[in-house]
mmCIF file of C-alpha atoms and ligand atoms in Angstrom:
data_model
loop_
_atom_site.group_PDB
_atom_site.id
_atom_site.type_symbol
_atom_site.label_atom_id
_atom_site.label_comp_id
_atom_site.label_asym_id
_atom_site.label_seq_id
_atom_site.Cartn_x
_atom_site.Cartn_y
_atom_site.Cartn_z
ATOM 1 C CA UNK Z 6 147.263 -96.293 96.734
ATOM 2 C CA UNK Z 7 150.452 -96.573 98.719
ATOM 3 C CA UNK Z 8 153.374 -98.140 96.837
ATOM 4 C CA UNK Z 9 155.437 -100.750 98.542
ATOM 5 C CA UNK Z 10 159.231 -101.204 98.018
ATOM 6 C CA UNK Z 11 161.487 -104.108 99.224
ATOM 7 C CA UNK Z 12 165.209 -104.434 98.774
ATOM 8 C CA UNK Z 13 167.115 -107.783 98.647
ATOM 9 C CA UNK Z 14 167.979 -110.942 96.930
ATOM 10 C CA UNK Z 15 166.478 -112.481 93.862
ATOM 11 C CA UNK Z 16 167.572 -116.004 93.130
ATOM 12 C CA UNK Z 17 166.389 -119.294 91.559
ATOM 13 C CA UNK Z 18 165.738 -122.307 93.695
ATOM 14 C CA UNK Z 19 166.371 -125.866 92.451
ATOM 15 C CA UNK Z 20 164.699 -128.563 94.458
ATOM 16 C CA UNK Z 21 165.619 -132.254 94.772
ATOM 17 C CA UNK Z 22 162.492 -134.406 94.029
ATOM 18 C CA UNK Z 23 163.431 -136.983 96.672
ATOM 19 C CA UNK Z 24 163.979 -136.738 100.449
ATOM 20 C CA UNK Z 25 167.234 -137.395 101.984
ATOM 21 C CA UNK Z 26 170.494 -135.913 103.252
ATOM 22 C CA UNK Z 27 171.821 -133.401 100.852
ATOM 23 C CA UNK Z 28 173.608 -133.555 97.586
ATOM 24 C CA UNK Z 29 176.358 -135.976 97.772
ATOM 25 C CA UNK Z 30 175.125 -138.188 94.954
ATOM 26 C CA UNK Z 31 173.553 -137.483 91.575
ATOM 27 C CA UNK Z 32 169.837 -137.167 91.961
ATOM 28 C CA UNK Z 33 166.734 -135.820 90.203
ATOM 29 C CA UNK Z 34 166.100 -132.139 90.641
ATOM 30 C CA UNK Z 35 163.319 -129.768 89.512
ATOM 31 C CA UNK Z 36 163.683 -126.056 88.820
ATOM 32 C CA UNK Z 37 164.698 -123.308 88.394
ATOM 33 C CA UNK Z 38 161.962 -121.717 90.455
ATOM 34 C CA UNK Z 39 161.901 -117.956 91.014
ATOM 35 C CA UNK Z 40 162.927 -117.295 94.562
ATOM 36 C CA UNK Z 41 164.245 -114.959 97.278
ATOM 37 C CA UNK Z 42 162.392 -113.965 100.353
ATOM 38 C CA UNK Z 43 161.907 -110.420 99.347
ATOM 39 C CA UNK Z 44 161.042 -111.474 95.781
ATOM 40 C CA UNK Z 45 158.349 -113.900 97.087
ATOM 41 C CA UNK Z 46 157.024 -111.223 99.499
ATOM 42 C CA UNK Z 47 156.614 -108.586 96.730
ATOM 43 C CA UNK Z 48 155.199 -111.108 94.196
ATOM 44 C CA UNK Z 49 152.386 -111.805 96.798
ATOM 45 C CA UNK Z 50 151.609 -108.099 96.833
ATOM 46 C CA UNK Z 51 151.609 -107.755 93.179
ATOM 47 C CA UNK Z 52 149.087 -110.619 92.843
ATOM 48 C CA UNK Z 53 146.837 -108.872 95.107
ATOM 49 C CA UNK Z 54 147.028 -105.669 93.133
ATOM 50 C CA UNK Z 55 149.005 -103.515 95.567
ATOM 51 C CA UNK Z 56 151.456 -101.201 93.757
ATOM 52 C CA UNK Z 57 154.892 -102.529 94.534
ATOM 53 C CA UNK Z 58 158.491 -102.722 93.451
ATOM 54 C CA UNK Z 59 161.769 -104.463 94.317
ATOM 55 C CA UNK Z 60 165.306 -103.361 94.212
ATOM 56 C CA UNK Z 61 167.655 -106.159 93.428
ATOM 57 C CA UNK Z 62 170.428 -107.375 91.068
ATOM 58 C CA UNK Z 63 170.679 -110.301 88.627
ATOM 59 C CA UNK Z 64 173.036 -111.588 86.003
ATOM 60 C CA UNK Z 65 172.294 -111.353 82.292
ATOM 61 C CA UNK Z 66 171.166 -115.048 82.218
ATOM 62 C CA UNK Z 67 168.089 -117.219 82.146
ATOM 63 C CA UNK Z 68 167.910 -117.419 85.946
ATOM 64 C CA UNK Z 69 167.583 -113.666 86.084
ATOM 65 C CA UNK Z 70 165.047 -113.725 83.225
ATOM 66 C CA UNK Z 71 162.845 -116.351 84.968
ATOM 67 C CA UNK Z 72 162.543 -114.101 88.004
ATOM 68 C CA UNK Z 73 162.039 -110.825 86.120
ATOM 69 C CA UNK Z 74 159.338 -112.386 83.752
ATOM 70 C CA UNK Z 75 157.522 -113.927 86.783
ATOM 71 C CA UNK Z 76 157.603 -110.662 88.782
ATOM 72 C CA UNK Z 77 156.530 -108.551 85.836
ATOM 73 C CA UNK Z 78 153.607 -110.923 85.008
ATOM 74 C CA UNK Z 79 152.409 -110.676 88.587
ATOM 75 C CA UNK Z 80 152.346 -106.877 88.577
ATOM 76 C CA UNK Z 81 155.637 -105.970 90.291
ATOM 77 C CA UNK Z 82 157.648 -102.932 89.150
ATOM 78 C CA UNK Z 83 161.032 -104.495 88.214
ATOM 79 C CA UNK Z 84 162.712 -101.180 87.173
ATOM 80 C CA UNK Z 85 164.911 -101.371 90.237
ATOM 81 C CA UNK Z 86 166.364 -104.797 89.245
ATOM 82 C CA UNK Z 87 169.854 -104.191 87.877
ATOM 83 C CA UNK Z 88 170.941 -106.605 85.200
ATOM 84 C CA UNK Z 89 174.699 -107.082 85.598
ATOM 85 C CA UNK Z 90 176.430 -108.301 82.434
ATOM 86 C CA UNK Z 91 179.109 -110.881 83.119
ATOM 87 C CA UNK Z 92 177.686 -111.807 86.442
ATOM 88 C CA UNK Z 93 175.582 -114.776 87.601
ATOM 89 C CA UNK Z 94 172.057 -114.709 89.114
ATOM 90 C CA UNK Z 95 171.986 -116.199 92.636
ATOM 91 C CA UNK Z 96 170.836 -119.721 93.154
ATOM 92 C CA UNK Z 97 169.944 -122.095 95.965
ATOM 93 C CA UNK Z 98 169.772 -125.987 95.855
ATOM 94 C CA UNK Z 99 167.491 -127.349 98.472
ATOM 95 C CA UNK Z 100 166.668 -130.987 99.570
ATOM 96 C CA UNK Z 101 164.220 -131.919 102.311
ATOM 97 C CA UNK Z 102 165.277 -134.568 104.803
ATOM 98 C CA UNK Z 103 162.734 -137.044 106.174
ATOM 99 C CA UNK Z 104 162.363 -135.047 109.344
ATOM 100 C CA UNK Z 105 161.345 -131.915 107.348
ATOM 101 C CA UNK Z 106 164.627 -130.012 107.892
ATOM 102 C CA UNK Z 107 166.506 -128.737 104.808
ATOM 103 C CA UNK Z 108 169.904 -129.098 103.359
ATOM 104 C CA UNK Z 109 171.087 -126.192 101.215
ATOM 105 C CA UNK Z 110 173.888 -125.304 98.745
ATOM 106 C CA UNK Z 111 173.793 -121.586 98.218
ATOM 107 C CA UNK Z 112 175.368 -119.255 95.537
ATOM 108 C CA UNK Z 113 174.127 -115.931 96.813
ATOM 109 C CA UNK Z 114 177.020 -113.981 98.271
ATOM 110 C CA UNK Z 115 179.153 -114.331 95.244
ATOM 111 C CA UNK Z 116 176.274 -113.836 92.815
ATOM 112 C CA UNK Z 117 174.971 -110.601 91.195
ATOM 113 C CA UNK Z 118 172.768 -109.975 94.138
ATOM 114 C CA UNK Z 119 175.700 -110.161 96.420
ATOM 115 C CA UNK Z 120 176.898 -106.887 94.926
ATOM 116 C CA UNK Z 121 173.614 -105.043 95.296
ATOM 117 C CA UNK Z 122 174.216 -101.284 95.234
ATOM 118 C CA UNK Z 123 172.415 -98.105 94.747
ATOM 119 C CA UNK Z 124 171.485 -97.173 91.212
ATOM 120 C CA UNK Z 125 169.680 -94.257 89.611
ATOM 121 C CA UNK Z 126 166.636 -96.538 89.331
ATOM 122 C CA UNK Z 127 166.846 -97.656 93.046
ATOM 123 C CA UNK Z 128 167.165 -94.062 94.119
ATOM 124 C CA UNK Z 129 164.173 -93.070 92.199
ATOM 125 C CA UNK Z 130 162.105 -95.915 93.718
ATOM 126 C CA UNK Z 131 163.164 -94.894 97.322
ATOM 127 C CA UNK Z 132 162.116 -91.383 96.575
ATOM 128 C CA UNK Z 133 158.682 -92.395 95.141
ATOM 129 C CA UNK Z 134 157.471 -95.330 97.310
ATOM 130 C CA UNK Z 135 155.375 -94.856 100.450
ATOM 131 C CA UNK Z 136 156.136 -98.078 102.375
ATOM 132 C CA UNK Z 137 159.363 -100.112 102.885
ATOM 133 C CA UNK Z 138 159.308 -103.724 103.806
ATOM 134 C CA UNK Z 139 162.590 -104.858 105.483
ATOM 135 C CA UNK Z 140 163.846 -108.432 105.597
ATOM 136 C CA UNK Z 141 166.169 -108.859 108.664
ATOM 137 C CA UNK Z 142 168.467 -111.088 106.642
ATOM 138 C CA UNK Z 143 169.326 -108.173 104.420
ATOM 139 C CA UNK Z 144 170.732 -106.354 107.412
ATOM 140 C CA UNK Z 145 173.551 -108.988 107.977
ATOM 141 C CA UNK Z 146 175.177 -108.026 104.630
ATOM 142 C CA UNK Z 147 177.256 -104.883 104.998
ATOM 143 C CA UNK Z 148 176.560 -102.923 101.782
ATOM 144 C CA UNK Z 149 172.954 -104.099 101.462
ATOM 145 C CA UNK Z 150 172.228 -103.475 105.130
ATOM 146 C CA UNK Z 151 173.486 -99.757 104.825
ATOM 147 C CA UNK Z 152 171.282 -99.308 101.659
ATOM 148 C CA UNK Z 153 168.152 -100.764 103.487
ATOM 149 C CA UNK Z 154 168.717 -98.473 106.543
ATOM 150 C CA UNK Z 155 169.107 -95.423 104.289
ATOM 151 C CA UNK Z 156 165.778 -96.252 102.481
ATOM 152 C CA UNK Z 157 164.041 -96.865 105.658
ATOM 153 C CA UNK Z 158 165.086 -93.471 107.029
ATOM 154 C CA UNK Z 159 164.143 -91.600 103.916
ATOM 155 C CA UNK Z 160 160.715 -93.213 103.380
ATOM 156 C CA UNK Z 161 159.989 -92.772 107.122
ATOM 157 C CA UNK Z 162 161.088 -89.202 106.945
ATOM 158 C CA UNK Z 163 158.605 -88.490 104.204
ATOM 159 C CA UNK Z 164 155.782 -89.828 106.258
ATOM 160 C CA UNK Z 165 155.801 -93.372 104.917
ATOM 161 C CA UNK Z 166 155.612 -96.612 106.858
ATOM 162 C CA UNK Z 167 157.845 -99.516 107.609
ATOM 163 C CA UNK Z 168 157.131 -103.291 107.893
ATOM 164 C CA UNK Z 169 159.697 -105.691 109.343
ATOM 165 C CA UNK Z 170 160.108 -109.488 109.072
ATOM 166 C CA UNK Z 171 163.277 -110.448 111.032
ATOM 167 C CA UNK Z 172 163.389 -113.781 108.956
ATOM 168 C CA UNK Z 173 166.663 -114.557 110.927
ATOM 169 C CA UNK Z 174 168.374 -117.842 111.736
ATOM 170 C CA UNK Z 175 170.137 -118.035 115.079
ATOM 171 C CA UNK Z 176 173.405 -118.751 113.216
ATOM 172 C CA UNK Z 177 173.688 -115.300 111.753
ATOM 173 C CA UNK Z 178 172.658 -113.354 114.826
ATOM 174 C CA UNK Z 179 176.256 -112.800 115.819
ATOM 175 C CA UNK Z 180 177.042 -110.961 112.611
ATOM 176 C CA UNK Z 181 178.976 -107.714 113.530
ATOM 177 C CA UNK Z 182 176.621 -104.749 113.776
ATOM 178 C CA UNK Z 183 173.484 -106.891 113.204
ATOM 179 C CA UNK Z 184 171.894 -106.359 116.569
ATOM 180 C CA UNK Z 185 172.372 -102.563 116.392
ATOM 181 C CA UNK Z 186 170.753 -102.533 112.863
ATOM 182 C CA UNK Z 187 167.868 -104.727 114.082
ATOM 183 C CA UNK Z 188 167.224 -102.337 116.930
ATOM 184 C CA UNK Z 189 167.403 -99.245 114.535
ATOM 185 C CA UNK Z 190 164.881 -100.748 112.092
ATOM 186 C CA UNK Z 191 162.473 -101.834 114.940
ATOM 187 C CA UNK Z 192 162.512 -98.120 116.234
ATOM 188 C CA UNK Z 193 161.100 -97.073 112.776
ATOM 189 C CA UNK Z 194 158.732 -100.208 112.484
ATOM 190 C CA UNK Z 195 155.022 -99.755 112.075
ATOM 191 C CA UNK Z 196 154.220 -103.420 111.376
ATOM 192 C CA UNK Z 197 156.260 -106.221 112.779
ATOM 193 C CA UNK Z 198 155.805 -109.829 111.609
ATOM 194 C CA UNK Z 199 158.090 -112.237 113.377
ATOM 195 C CA UNK Z 200 157.779 -116.014 113.472
ATOM 196 C CA UNK Z 201 158.238 -118.237 116.502
ATOM 197 C CA UNK Z 202 161.435 -117.499 118.291
ATOM 198 C CA UNK Z 203 161.889 -114.195 116.616
ATOM 199 C CA UNK Z 204 159.389 -112.569 118.979
ATOM 200 C CA UNK Z 205 161.923 -112.785 121.633
ATOM 201 C CA UNK Z 206 164.870 -111.145 119.651
ATOM 202 C CA UNK Z 207 164.278 -107.928 121.535
ATOM 203 C CA UNK Z 208 163.169 -109.256 124.909
ATOM 204 C CA UNK Z 209 164.299 -112.438 126.311
ATOM 205 C CA UNK Z 210 161.723 -112.915 129.054
ATOM 206 C CA UNK Z 211 160.311 -115.907 127.055
ATOM 207 C CA UNK Z 212 156.866 -114.512 127.928
ATOM 208 C CA UNK Z 213 154.777 -113.889 124.778
ATOM 209 C CA UNK Z 214 152.490 -111.342 126.361
ATOM 210 C CA UNK Z 215 155.199 -109.338 127.779
ATOM 211 C CA UNK Z 216 157.358 -109.418 124.603
ATOM 212 C CA UNK Z 217 154.333 -108.319 122.602
ATOM 213 C CA UNK Z 218 153.520 -105.501 125.010
ATOM 214 C CA UNK Z 219 157.043 -104.191 125.063
ATOM 215 C CA UNK Z 220 157.004 -104.120 121.223
ATOM 216 C CA UNK Z 221 153.639 -102.182 121.282
ATOM 217 C CA UNK Z 222 155.144 -99.831 123.892
ATOM 218 C CA UNK Z 223 157.939 -99.000 121.468
ATOM 219 C CA UNK Z 224 155.328 -97.494 119.267
ATOM 220 C CA UNK Z 225 154.828 -100.389 116.802
ATOM 221 C CA UNK Z 226 151.172 -100.231 115.660
ATOM 222 C CA UNK Z 227 150.702 -103.912 114.720
ATOM 223 C CA UNK Z 228 152.490 -107.122 115.717
ATOM 224 C CA UNK Z 229 151.639 -110.301 113.834
ATOM 225 C CA UNK Z 230 153.041 -113.577 115.132
ATOM 226 C CA UNK Z 231 153.348 -116.328 112.580
ATOM 227 C CA UNK Z 232 152.886 -119.844 113.990
ATOM 228 C CA UNK Z 233 153.510 -122.163 111.086
ATOM 229 C CA UNK Z 234 150.881 -125.080 110.975
ATOM 230 C CA UNK Z 235 149.360 -123.553 114.106
ATOM 231 C CA UNK Z 236 148.003 -120.372 112.542
ATOM 232 C CA UNK Z 237 148.819 -116.919 113.592
ATOM 233 C CA UNK Z 238 147.871 -114.027 116.009
ATOM 234 C CA UNK Z 239 147.640 -110.219 115.692
ATOM 235 C CA UNK Z 240 148.183 -107.751 118.474
ATOM 236 C CA UNK Z 241 147.482 -104.061 118.590
ATOM 237 C CA UNK Z 242 147.080 -101.777 121.489
ATOM 238 C CA UNK Z 243 144.120 -103.315 123.535
ATOM 239 C CA UNK Z 244 143.350 -105.839 120.883
ATOM 240 C CA UNK Z 245 144.202 -109.436 120.083
ATOM 241 C CA UNK Z 246 142.996 -111.607 117.206
ATOM 242 C CA UNK Z 247 143.907 -115.313 116.802
ATOM 243 C CA UNK Z 248 143.271 -117.493 113.636
ATOM 244 C CA UNK Z 249 143.343 -121.289 113.423
ATOM 245 C CA UNK Z 250 145.371 -122.805 110.633
ATOM 246 C CA UNK Z 251 143.521 -123.772 107.547
ATOM 247 C CA UNK Z 252 143.782 -127.510 106.841
ATOM 248 C CA UNK Z 253 146.044 -128.157 103.784
ATOM 249 C CA UNK Z 254 148.462 -130.788 102.825
ATOM 250 C CA UNK Z 255 152.036 -129.480 103.124
ATOM 251 C CA UNK Z 256 154.091 -130.081 100.079
ATOM 252 C CA UNK Z 257 156.748 -127.317 100.399
ATOM 253 C CA UNK Z 258 156.734 -124.981 103.430
ATOM 254 C CA UNK Z 259 159.313 -122.555 101.836
ATOM 255 C CA UNK Z 260 157.875 -119.281 101.261
ATOM 256 C CA UNK Z 261 154.818 -119.506 103.627
ATOM 257 C CA UNK Z 262 156.059 -116.680 105.723
ATOM 258 C CA UNK Z 263 156.741 -114.429 102.870
ATOM 259 C CA UNK Z 264 153.372 -115.089 101.179
ATOM 260 C CA UNK Z 265 151.586 -114.562 104.555
ATOM 261 C CA UNK Z 266 153.470 -111.248 105.085
ATOM 262 C CA UNK Z 267 152.718 -109.881 101.609
ATOM 263 C CA UNK Z 268 149.059 -110.696 101.919
ATOM 264 C CA UNK Z 269 148.886 -109.211 105.363
ATOM 265 C CA UNK Z 270 150.603 -106.047 104.248
ATOM 266 C CA UNK Z 271 148.349 -105.546 101.236
ATOM 267 C CA UNK Z 272 145.215 -105.690 103.494
ATOM 268 C CA UNK Z 273 146.786 -103.572 106.332
ATOM 269 C CA UNK Z 274 147.805 -100.828 103.863
ATOM 270 C CA UNK Z 275 144.330 -100.791 102.457
ATOM 271 C CA UNK Z 276 142.895 -100.134 105.899
ATOM 272 C CA UNK Z 277 141.163 -103.536 106.364
ATOM 273 C CA UNK Z 278 139.959 -104.716 109.758
ATOM 274 C CA UNK Z 279 142.624 -106.687 111.556
ATOM 275 C CA UNK Z 280 140.433 -109.825 111.462
ATOM 276 C CA UNK Z 281 140.163 -109.604 107.688
ATOM 277 C CA UNK Z 282 143.877 -108.963 107.123
ATOM 278 C CA UNK Z 283 144.746 -111.845 109.323
ATOM 279 C CA UNK Z 284 142.221 -114.280 107.756
ATOM 280 C CA UNK Z 285 143.661 -113.643 104.161
ATOM 281 C CA UNK Z 286 147.290 -113.785 105.332
ATOM 282 C CA UNK Z 287 146.630 -117.111 107.101
ATOM 283 C CA UNK Z 288 144.992 -118.323 103.872
ATOM 284 C CA UNK Z 289 148.003 -117.029 101.831
ATOM 285 C CA UNK Z 290 150.453 -118.959 104.047
ATOM 286 C CA UNK Z 291 148.306 -122.098 104.014
ATOM 287 C CA UNK Z 292 148.113 -122.063 100.183
ATOM 288 C CA UNK Z 293 151.852 -121.374 99.801
ATOM 289 C CA UNK Z 294 152.822 -124.777 101.433
ATOM 290 C CA UNK Z 295 150.580 -126.768 98.926
ATOM 291 C CA UNK Z 296 152.768 -125.798 95.965
ATOM 292 C CA UNK Z 297 156.329 -127.150 95.021
ATOM 293 C CA UNK Z 298 158.637 -124.142 94.623
ATOM 294 C CA UNK Z 299 158.867 -121.085 96.927
ATOM 295 C CA UNK Z 300 157.115 -118.565 94.651
ATOM 296 C CA UNK Z 301 154.691 -120.914 93.044
ATOM 297 C CA UNK Z 302 152.306 -120.691 96.079
ATOM 298 C CA UNK Z 303 151.675 -116.932 95.967
ATOM 299 C CA UNK Z 304 147.903 -116.299 95.462
ATOM 300 C CA UNK Z 305 145.415 -113.985 93.763
ATOM 301 C CA UNK Z 306 142.436 -112.725 95.670
ATOM 302 C CA UNK Z 307 140.135 -115.264 93.814
ATOM 303 C CA UNK Z 308 142.418 -118.164 95.023
ATOM 304 C CA UNK Z 309 142.412 -116.940 98.665
ATOM 305 C CA UNK Z 310 138.560 -116.458 98.548
ATOM 306 C CA UNK Z 311 138.159 -119.991 97.089
ATOM 307 C CA UNK Z 312 140.291 -121.521 99.803
ATOM 308 C CA UNK Z 313 138.454 -119.536 102.513
ATOM 309 C CA UNK Z 314 134.986 -120.430 101.399
ATOM 310 C CA UNK Z 315 135.904 -124.022 101.053
ATOM 311 C CA UNK Z 316 137.026 -124.084 104.636
ATOM 312 C CA UNK Z 317 134.736 -121.283 105.935
ATOM 313 C CA UNK Z 318 137.909 -119.685 107.380
HETATM 314 P P1 ATP M 404 159.550 -119.007 106.189
HETATM 315 O O1 ATP M 404 160.067 -120.347 106.274
HETATM 316 O O2 ATP M 404 158.882 -118.699 104.937
HETATM 317 O O3 ATP M 404 160.382 -117.748 106.816
HETATM 318 P P2 ATP M 404 157.885 -118.262 108.496
HETATM 319 O O4 ATP M 404 158.439 -118.961 109.742
HETATM 320 O O5 ATP M 404 158.235 -116.850 108.352
HETATM 321 O O6 ATP M 404 158.243 -119.124 107.233
HETATM 322 P P3 ATP M 404 155.532 -119.717 109.044
HETATM 323 O O7 ATP M 404 155.018 -119.425 110.337
HETATM 324 O O8 ATP M 404 156.083 -121.005 108.700
HETATM 325 O O9 ATP M 404 156.330 -118.485 108.535
HETATM 326 O O10 ATP M 404 154.124 -119.591 107.986
HETATM 327 C C1 ATP M 404 153.451 -118.344 107.860
HETATM 328 C C2 ATP M 404 151.951 -118.601 108.064
HETATM 329 O O11 ATP M 404 151.557 -119.432 107.098
HETATM 330 C C3 ATP M 404 151.493 -119.322 109.337
HETATM 331 O O12 ATP M 404 151.386 -118.274 110.358
HETATM 332 C C4 ATP M 404 150.130 -119.850 108.917
HETATM 333 O O13 ATP M 404 149.206 -118.895 108.870
HETATM 334 C C5 ATP M 404 150.527 -120.310 107.496
HETATM 335 N N1 ATP M 404 151.006 -121.698 107.456
HETATM 336 C C6 ATP M 404 152.244 -122.119 107.383
HETATM 337 N N2 ATP M 404 152.334 -123.455 107.403
HETATM 338 C C7 ATP M 404 151.118 -123.876 107.368
HETATM 339 C C8 ATP M 404 150.485 -125.157 107.361
HETATM 340 N N3 ATP M 404 151.299 -126.351 107.345
HETATM 341 N N4 ATP M 404 149.159 -125.341 107.389
HETATM 342 C C9 ATP M 404 148.353 -124.287 107.425
HETATM 343 N N5 ATP M 404 148.909 -123.011 107.551
HETATM 344 C C10 ATP M 404 150.191 -122.827 107.481
HETATM 345 MG MG1 MG M 405 160.130 -116.266 108.153
#
């Protein structure tokens, strides 16, 4: 079975238990929860039994341990997570506002994962994995971006495949060299999984059908568009599949896109029919929002089957 690699941040998330505007007063918090978009993504793959690994960096502290223990328990190869003595694992404090938007306090850039760099273990994983999942956010960090590009080229050159979730906020699009890096990854991409506006990153016609067609014309095999509480769509040459959202009560939307992506890739790599891969991914995204904590909502096959049979999805 193909083994999947991803490279990027591992951190803990600490969540305010009340809604409101940020952290200007003392307040109740819950956490630490394991987090980091690449970590959530790879945890979902591990839970579905797809061989997978992550390259990251944490401090020698409880926040790092919380992540490593969870990923290990869920079946992820953690040999590429470097433990840096004297450094601190990344963290993010998040509080939801009444309108659903979020306020963050981040400690990522100056944390252990802010110094992610090649190690003997990461090199061995790049040489042994068959698929790389690229998070667009990684490309905006200079050292990490170069490492991801190098891994993509090497895995692709060995006949492996690449999936790509831009996962970008408009604010970081102006980062130097980011556009060129996004284009370079897109040129190697087999499976592209944008959400909302990200579909138009490479084509500003604002016309979904045209944007999708131009992506397929570049040689991308599968484009999956995530639509939040409106479900998702899949496009391949001459084929389109849409799926309606499952009905769930949304407690914490963080991590939905990563759980969706991990589940989709697991089925896609196993050669599942597009309808089946999309149905399970849609269920994984829906289940993710029902749990407080970004990685708490990743799902086993049994949990996805239960949700789907409950809703005949
Ligand atoms: P993230 O914030 O993690 O980056 P994203 O924008 O990449 O999220 P979303 O589109 O928010 O991803 O969610 C991914 C998928 O999860 C959706 O396409 C849908 O299938 C499912 N999903 C998300 N939110 C809901 C919801 N409230 N109800 C049902 N399904 C949902
Ligand atoms: Mg996303």
